[in-house]
Tab-separated table of C-alpha atoms in Angstrom:
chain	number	residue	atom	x	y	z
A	1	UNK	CA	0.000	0.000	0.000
A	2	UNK	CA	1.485	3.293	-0.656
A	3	UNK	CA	0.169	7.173	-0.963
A	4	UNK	CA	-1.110	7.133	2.752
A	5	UNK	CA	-2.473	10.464	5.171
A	6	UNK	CA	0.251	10.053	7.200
A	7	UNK	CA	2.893	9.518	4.555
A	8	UNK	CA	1.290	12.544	2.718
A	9	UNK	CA	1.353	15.224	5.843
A	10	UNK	CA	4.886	14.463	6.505
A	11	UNK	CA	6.461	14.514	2.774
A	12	UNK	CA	4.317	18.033	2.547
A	13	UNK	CA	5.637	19.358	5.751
A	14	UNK	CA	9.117	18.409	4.321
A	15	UNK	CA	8.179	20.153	0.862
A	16	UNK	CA	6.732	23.168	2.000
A	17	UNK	CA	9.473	25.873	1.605
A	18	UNK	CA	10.212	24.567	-1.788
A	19	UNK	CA	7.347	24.248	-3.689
A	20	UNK	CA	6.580	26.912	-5.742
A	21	UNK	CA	4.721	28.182	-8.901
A	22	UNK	CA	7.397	28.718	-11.830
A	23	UNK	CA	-24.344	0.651	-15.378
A	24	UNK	CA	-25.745	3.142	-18.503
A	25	UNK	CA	-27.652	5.050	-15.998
A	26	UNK	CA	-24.714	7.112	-14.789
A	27	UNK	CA	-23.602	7.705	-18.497
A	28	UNK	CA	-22.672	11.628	-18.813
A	29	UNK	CA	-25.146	14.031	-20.415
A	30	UNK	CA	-22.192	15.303	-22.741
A	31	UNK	CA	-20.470	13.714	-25.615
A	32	UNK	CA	-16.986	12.464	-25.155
A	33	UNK	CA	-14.035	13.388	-27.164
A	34	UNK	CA	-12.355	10.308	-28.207
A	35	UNK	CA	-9.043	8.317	-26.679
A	36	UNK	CA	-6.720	11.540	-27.843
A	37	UNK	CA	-6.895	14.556	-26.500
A	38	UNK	CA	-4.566	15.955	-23.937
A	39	UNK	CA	-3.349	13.740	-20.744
A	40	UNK	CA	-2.359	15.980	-17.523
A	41	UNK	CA	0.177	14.260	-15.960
A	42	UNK	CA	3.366	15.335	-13.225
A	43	UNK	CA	7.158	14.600	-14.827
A	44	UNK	CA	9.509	13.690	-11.760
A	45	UNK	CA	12.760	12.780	-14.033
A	46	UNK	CA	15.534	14.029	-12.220
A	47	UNK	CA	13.170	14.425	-9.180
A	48	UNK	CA	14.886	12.992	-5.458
A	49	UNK	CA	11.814	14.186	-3.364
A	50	UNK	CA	8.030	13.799	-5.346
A	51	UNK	CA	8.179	16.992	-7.024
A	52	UNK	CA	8.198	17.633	-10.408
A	53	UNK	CA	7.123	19.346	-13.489
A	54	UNK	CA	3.559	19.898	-14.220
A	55	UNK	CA	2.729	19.045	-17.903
A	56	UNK	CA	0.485	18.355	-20.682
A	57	UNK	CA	0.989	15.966	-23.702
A	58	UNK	CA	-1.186	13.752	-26.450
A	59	UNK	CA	-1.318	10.486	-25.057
A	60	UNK	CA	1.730	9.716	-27.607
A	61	UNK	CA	3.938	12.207	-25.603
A	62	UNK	CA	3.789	14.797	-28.339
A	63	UNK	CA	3.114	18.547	-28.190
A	64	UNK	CA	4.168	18.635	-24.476
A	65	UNK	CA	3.362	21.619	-22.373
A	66	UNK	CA	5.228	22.713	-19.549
A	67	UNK	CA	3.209	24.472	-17.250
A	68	UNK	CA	5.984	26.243	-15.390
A	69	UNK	CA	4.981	24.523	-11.929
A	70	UNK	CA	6.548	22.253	-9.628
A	71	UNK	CA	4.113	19.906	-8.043
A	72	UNK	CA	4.372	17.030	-5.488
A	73	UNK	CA	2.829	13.921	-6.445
A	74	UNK	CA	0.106	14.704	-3.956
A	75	UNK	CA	-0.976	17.405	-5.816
A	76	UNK	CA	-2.766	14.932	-8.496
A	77	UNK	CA	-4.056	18.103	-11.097
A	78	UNK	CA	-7.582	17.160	-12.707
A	79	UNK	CA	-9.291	19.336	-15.749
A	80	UNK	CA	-12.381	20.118	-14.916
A	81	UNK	CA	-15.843	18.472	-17.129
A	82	UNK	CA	-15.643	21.225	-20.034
A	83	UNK	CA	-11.681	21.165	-20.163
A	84	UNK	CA	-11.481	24.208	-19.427
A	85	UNK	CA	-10.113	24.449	-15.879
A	86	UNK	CA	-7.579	22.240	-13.826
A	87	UNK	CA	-8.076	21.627	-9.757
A	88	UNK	CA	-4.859	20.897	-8.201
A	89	UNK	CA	-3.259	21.411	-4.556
A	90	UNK	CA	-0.609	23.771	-4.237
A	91	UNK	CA	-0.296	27.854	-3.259
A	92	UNK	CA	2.903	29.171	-1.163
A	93	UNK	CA	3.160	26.100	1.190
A	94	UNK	CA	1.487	23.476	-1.074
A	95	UNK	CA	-1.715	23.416	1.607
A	96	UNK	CA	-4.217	24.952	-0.640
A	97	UNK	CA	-7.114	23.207	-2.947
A	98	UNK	CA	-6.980	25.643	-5.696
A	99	UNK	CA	-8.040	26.048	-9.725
A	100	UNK	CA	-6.662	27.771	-12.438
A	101	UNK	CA	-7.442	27.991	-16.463
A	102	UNK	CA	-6.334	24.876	-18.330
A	103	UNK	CA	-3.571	26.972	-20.280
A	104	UNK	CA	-1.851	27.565	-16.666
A	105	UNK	CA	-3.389	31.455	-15.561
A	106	UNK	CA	-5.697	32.434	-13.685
A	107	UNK	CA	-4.926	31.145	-9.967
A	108	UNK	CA	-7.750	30.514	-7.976
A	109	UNK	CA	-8.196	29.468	-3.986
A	110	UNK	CA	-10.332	27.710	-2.875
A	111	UNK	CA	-9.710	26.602	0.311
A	112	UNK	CA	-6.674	25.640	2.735
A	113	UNK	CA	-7.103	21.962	4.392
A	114	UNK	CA	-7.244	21.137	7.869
A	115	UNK	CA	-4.570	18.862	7.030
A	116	UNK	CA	-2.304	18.689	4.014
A	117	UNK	CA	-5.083	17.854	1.124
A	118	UNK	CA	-4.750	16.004	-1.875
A	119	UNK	CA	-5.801	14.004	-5.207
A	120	UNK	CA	-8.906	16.867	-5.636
A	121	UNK	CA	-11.586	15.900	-7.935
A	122	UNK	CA	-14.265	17.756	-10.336
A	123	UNK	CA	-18.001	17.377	-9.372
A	124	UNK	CA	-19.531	16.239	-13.017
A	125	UNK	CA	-21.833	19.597	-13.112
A	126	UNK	CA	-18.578	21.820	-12.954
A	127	UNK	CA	-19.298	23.515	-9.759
A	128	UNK	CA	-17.292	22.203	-6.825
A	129	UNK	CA	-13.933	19.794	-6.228
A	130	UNK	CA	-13.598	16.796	-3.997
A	131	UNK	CA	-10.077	16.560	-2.064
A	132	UNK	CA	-8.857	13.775	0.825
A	133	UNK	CA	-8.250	16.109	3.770
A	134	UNK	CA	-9.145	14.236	7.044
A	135	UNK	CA	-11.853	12.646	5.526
A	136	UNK	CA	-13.324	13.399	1.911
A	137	UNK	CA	-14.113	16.948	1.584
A	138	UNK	CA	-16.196	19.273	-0.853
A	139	UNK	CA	-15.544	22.443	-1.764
A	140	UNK	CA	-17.584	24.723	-4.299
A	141	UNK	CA	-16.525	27.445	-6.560
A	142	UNK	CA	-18.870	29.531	-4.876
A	143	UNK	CA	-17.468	28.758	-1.371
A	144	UNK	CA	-19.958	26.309	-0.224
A	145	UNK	CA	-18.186	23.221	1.812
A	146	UNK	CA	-19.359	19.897	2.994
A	147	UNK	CA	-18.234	16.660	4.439
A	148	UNK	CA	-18.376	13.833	2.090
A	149	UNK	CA	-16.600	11.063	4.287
A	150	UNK	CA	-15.663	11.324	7.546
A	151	UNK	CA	-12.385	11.055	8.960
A	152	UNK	CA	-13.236	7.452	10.407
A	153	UNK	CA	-13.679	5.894	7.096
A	154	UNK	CA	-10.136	6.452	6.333
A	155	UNK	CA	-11.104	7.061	2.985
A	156	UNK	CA	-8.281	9.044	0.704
A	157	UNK	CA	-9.466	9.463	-2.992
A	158	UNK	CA	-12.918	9.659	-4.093
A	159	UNK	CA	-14.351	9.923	-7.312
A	160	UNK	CA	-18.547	10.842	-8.793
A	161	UNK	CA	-19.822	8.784	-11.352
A	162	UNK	CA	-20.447	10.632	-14.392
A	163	UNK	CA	-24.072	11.769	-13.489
A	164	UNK	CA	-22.963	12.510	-9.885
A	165	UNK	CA	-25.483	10.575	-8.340
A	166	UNK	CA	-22.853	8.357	-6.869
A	167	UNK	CA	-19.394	8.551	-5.098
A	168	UNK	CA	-17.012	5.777	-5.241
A	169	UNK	CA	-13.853	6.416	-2.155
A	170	UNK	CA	-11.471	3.817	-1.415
A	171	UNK	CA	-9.656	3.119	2.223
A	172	UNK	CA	-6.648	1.311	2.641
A	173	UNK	CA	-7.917	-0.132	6.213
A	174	UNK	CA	-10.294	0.321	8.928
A	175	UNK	CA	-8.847	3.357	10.865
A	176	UNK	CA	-8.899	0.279	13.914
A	177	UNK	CA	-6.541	-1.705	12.648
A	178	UNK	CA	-2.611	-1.139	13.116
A	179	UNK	CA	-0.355	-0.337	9.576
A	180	UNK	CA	0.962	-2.488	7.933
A	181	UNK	CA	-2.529	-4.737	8.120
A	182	UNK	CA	-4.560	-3.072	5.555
A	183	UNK	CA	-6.330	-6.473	4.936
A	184	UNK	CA	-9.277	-3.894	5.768
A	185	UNK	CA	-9.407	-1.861	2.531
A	186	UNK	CA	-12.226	-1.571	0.503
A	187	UNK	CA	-14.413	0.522	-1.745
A	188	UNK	CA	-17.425	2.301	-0.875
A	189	UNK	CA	-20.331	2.691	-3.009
A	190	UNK	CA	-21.907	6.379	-1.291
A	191	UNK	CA	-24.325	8.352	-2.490
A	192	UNK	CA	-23.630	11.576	-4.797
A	193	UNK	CA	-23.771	13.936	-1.196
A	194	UNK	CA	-21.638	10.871	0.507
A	195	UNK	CA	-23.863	10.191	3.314
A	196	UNK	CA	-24.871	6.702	2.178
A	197	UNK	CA	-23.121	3.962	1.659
A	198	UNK	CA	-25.264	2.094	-0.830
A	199	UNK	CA	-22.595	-1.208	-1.424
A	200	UNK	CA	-19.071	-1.662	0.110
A	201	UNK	CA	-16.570	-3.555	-1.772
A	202	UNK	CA	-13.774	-5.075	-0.372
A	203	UNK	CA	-10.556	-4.015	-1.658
A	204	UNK	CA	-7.139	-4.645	0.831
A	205	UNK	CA	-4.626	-1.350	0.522
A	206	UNK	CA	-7.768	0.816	-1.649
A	207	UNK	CA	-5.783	3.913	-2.154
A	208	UNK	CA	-7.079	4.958	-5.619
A	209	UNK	CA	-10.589	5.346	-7.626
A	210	UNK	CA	-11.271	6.489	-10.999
A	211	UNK	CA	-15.689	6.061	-11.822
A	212	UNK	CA	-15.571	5.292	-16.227
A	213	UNK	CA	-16.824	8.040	-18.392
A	214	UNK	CA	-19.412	5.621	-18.811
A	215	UNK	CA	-20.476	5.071	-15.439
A	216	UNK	CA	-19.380	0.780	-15.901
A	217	UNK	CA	-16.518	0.611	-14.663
A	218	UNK	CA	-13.993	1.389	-11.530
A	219	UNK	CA	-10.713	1.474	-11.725
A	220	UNK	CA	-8.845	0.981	-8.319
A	221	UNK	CA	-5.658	1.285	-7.293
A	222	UNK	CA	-4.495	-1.447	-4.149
A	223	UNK	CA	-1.380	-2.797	-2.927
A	224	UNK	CA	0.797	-1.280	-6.154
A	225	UNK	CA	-1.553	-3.202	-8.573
A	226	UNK	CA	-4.777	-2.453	-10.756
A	227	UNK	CA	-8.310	-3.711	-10.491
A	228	UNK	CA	-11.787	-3.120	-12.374
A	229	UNK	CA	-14.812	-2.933	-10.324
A	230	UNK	CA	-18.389	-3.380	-11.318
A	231	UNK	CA	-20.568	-0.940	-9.105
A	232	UNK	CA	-23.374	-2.844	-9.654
A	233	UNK	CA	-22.521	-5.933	-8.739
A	234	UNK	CA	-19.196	-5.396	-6.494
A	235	UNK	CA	-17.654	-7.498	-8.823
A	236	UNK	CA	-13.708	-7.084	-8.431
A	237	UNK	CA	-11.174	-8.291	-11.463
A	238	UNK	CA	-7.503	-7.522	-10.717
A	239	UNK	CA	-6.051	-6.499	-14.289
A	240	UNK	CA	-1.934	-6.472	-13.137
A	241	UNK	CA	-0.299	-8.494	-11.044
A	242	UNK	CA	3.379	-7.804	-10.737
A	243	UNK	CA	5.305	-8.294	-7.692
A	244	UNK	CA	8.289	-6.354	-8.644
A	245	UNK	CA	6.578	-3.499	-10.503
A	246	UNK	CA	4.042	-0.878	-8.907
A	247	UNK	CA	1.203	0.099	-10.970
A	248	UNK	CA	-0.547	3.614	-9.455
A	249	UNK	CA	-2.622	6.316	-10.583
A	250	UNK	CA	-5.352	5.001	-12.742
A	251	UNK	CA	-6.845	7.769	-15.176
A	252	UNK	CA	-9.349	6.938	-18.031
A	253	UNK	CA	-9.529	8.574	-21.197
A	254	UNK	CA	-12.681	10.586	-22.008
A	255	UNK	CA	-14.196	8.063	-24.445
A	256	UNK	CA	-13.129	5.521	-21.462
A	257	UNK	CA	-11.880	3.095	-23.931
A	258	UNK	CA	-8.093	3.300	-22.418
A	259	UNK	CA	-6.864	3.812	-19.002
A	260	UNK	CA	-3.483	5.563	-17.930
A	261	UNK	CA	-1.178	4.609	-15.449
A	262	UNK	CA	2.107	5.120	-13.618
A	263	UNK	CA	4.358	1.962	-14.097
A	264	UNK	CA	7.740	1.850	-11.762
A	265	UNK	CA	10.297	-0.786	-10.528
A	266	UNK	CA	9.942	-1.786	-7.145
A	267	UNK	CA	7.952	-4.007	-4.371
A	268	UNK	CA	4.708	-2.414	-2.516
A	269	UNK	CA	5.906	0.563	-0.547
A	270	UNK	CA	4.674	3.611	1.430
A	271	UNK	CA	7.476	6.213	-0.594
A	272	UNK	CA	5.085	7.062	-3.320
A	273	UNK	CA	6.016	7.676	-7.089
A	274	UNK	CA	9.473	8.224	-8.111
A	275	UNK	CA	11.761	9.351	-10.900
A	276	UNK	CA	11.683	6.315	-12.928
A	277	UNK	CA	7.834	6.476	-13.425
A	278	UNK	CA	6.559	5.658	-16.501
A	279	UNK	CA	3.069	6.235	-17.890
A	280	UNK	CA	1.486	3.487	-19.618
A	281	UNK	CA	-2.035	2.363	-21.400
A	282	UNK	CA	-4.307	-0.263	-21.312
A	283	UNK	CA	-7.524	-0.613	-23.472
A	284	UNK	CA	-10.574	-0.573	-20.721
A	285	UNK	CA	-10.659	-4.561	-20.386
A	286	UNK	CA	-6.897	-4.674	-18.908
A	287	UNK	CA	-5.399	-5.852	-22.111
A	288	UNK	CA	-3.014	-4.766	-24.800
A	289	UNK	CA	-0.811	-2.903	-21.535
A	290	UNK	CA	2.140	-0.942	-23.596
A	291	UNK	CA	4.214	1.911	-22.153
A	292	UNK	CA	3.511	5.722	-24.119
A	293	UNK	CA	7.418	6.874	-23.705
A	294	UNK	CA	6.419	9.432	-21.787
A	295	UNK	CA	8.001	10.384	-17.951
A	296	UNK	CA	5.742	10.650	-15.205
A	297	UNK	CA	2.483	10.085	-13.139
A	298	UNK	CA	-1.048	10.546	-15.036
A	299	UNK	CA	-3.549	12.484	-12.958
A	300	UNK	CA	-6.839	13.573	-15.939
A	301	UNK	CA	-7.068	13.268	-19.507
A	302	UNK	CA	-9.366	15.514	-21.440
A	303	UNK	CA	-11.172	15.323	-24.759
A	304	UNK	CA	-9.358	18.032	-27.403
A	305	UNK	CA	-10.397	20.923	-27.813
């Protein structure tokens, strides 16, 4: 299991005088744009400490733009719905949910977490981001806030389906039981406000959940591998299974025909992603897994423009 609240509090603590700005039903109501487009994604070549440069590429690594930020891994940037906009944590200490235009101006805060937040996530309508704080957190662009998990899940990503009527978040244990045993973990199925949770899944070391454009599918990241979830039927298929290499970071492509993903050496740690990240593709059943070329951690891919 790796990416953990405590993990994440203490590398942001270490970071923070350095980082600096330089089922059908749930289909979307919009169209999709196709498996091209533009994948957002954090570079950490050359990197010693899970910082690195925030950029933009086709999903073939070409026309890259370099956003002139360096973000921790944390941070997890996501374009908003339309495209248009890009949540991401940062501001002078790296403690701030914030949102800026999706050419890099344009700073926005939003709000400052209780504790160091991260991996923020659009609402489908637009209107409001969900971050892991202590707990699962919303924030609105019009300032509204609410609790979407409690801090007694132990819940640290979450993710809507497409028609928002549902929240997937994943927990690496019971908040009871002692690390390392995170034979705990699961999904949970919540409403669209969080307060009920319609189906739990379990899921050992849950750190990461990405809801399908077309409401199908979960992708989940547990234990440095990959596994597809049916939401409807809690069905769980593990897609990779390598002991030696962590898979992380699961990010689907607006058509949600082809999933993104980190690929590094190395056994199941708590360090998080590291220089030699690479991102990779699958198509959306798991198969025909290839490597793009390009250096880094995916964290959204958006439909062109």
């Amino acid at each position: 299991m790796r990416k953990t609240r405590g993990l994440i509090a203490a590398f942001a603590l270490t970071l923070a005088a350095g980082i600096t700005s330089t089922g059908a039903a749930d289909a979307a109501p919009h169209g999709s744009g196709g498996a091209g487009g533009r994948l957002l994604y954090i570079d950490l070549t050359g990197s010693t400490n899970g910082v690195g440069a925030l950029k933009s590429s086709t999903p073939s690594g070409q026309g890259v733009q370099d956003f002139g930020r360096q973000l921790p891994w944390y941070s997890s940037p996501s374009y908003s719905p339309d495209g248009t906009r890009i949540a991401f944590v940062g501001g002078d200490i790296g403690f701030s949910v914030m949102v800026m235009n999706a050419d890099g101006t344009g700073d926005q805060w939003l709000i400052d977490g209780p504790s160091v937040p991260s991996y923020p996530r659009w609402a489908p309508d637009g209107q409001s981001v969900a971050y892991q704080f202590d707990g699962i957190g919303r924030i609105g662009l019009d300032g509204s806030r609410s609790t979407l998990s409690p801090s007694e899940d132990n819940d640290l990503a979450a993710s809507w389906s497409p028609s928002g009527t549902r929240l997937a978040t994943a927990s690496p244990r019971d908040i009871e039981t002692p690390w390392p045993d995170d034979s705990t973990g699961k999904i949970r199925i919540r409403s669209g406000d969080g307060q009920v949770v319609r189906r739990t899944i379990p899921l050992p070391g849950a750190v990461r959940v990405a809801w399908s454009p077309d409401g199908r599918q979960i992708a989940a990241e547990a234990r440095g591998d990959l596994y597809l979830i049916n939401p409807n039927t809690g069905s769980v298929r593990q897609v990779t299974a390598t002991p030696d290499v962590q898979e992380s970071d699961p990010t689907w492509s607006p058509d949600g025909t082809k999933l993104a993903y980190a690929v590094e050496p190395g056994s199941s740690s708590d360090t998080g992603p590291t220089a030699a990240s690479k991102i990779w593709t699958m198509d959306r059943g798991g198969r025909h897994q290839h490597s793009t070329g390009i250096n880094g951690v995916p964290t959204s891919w958006k439909a062109a423009d």
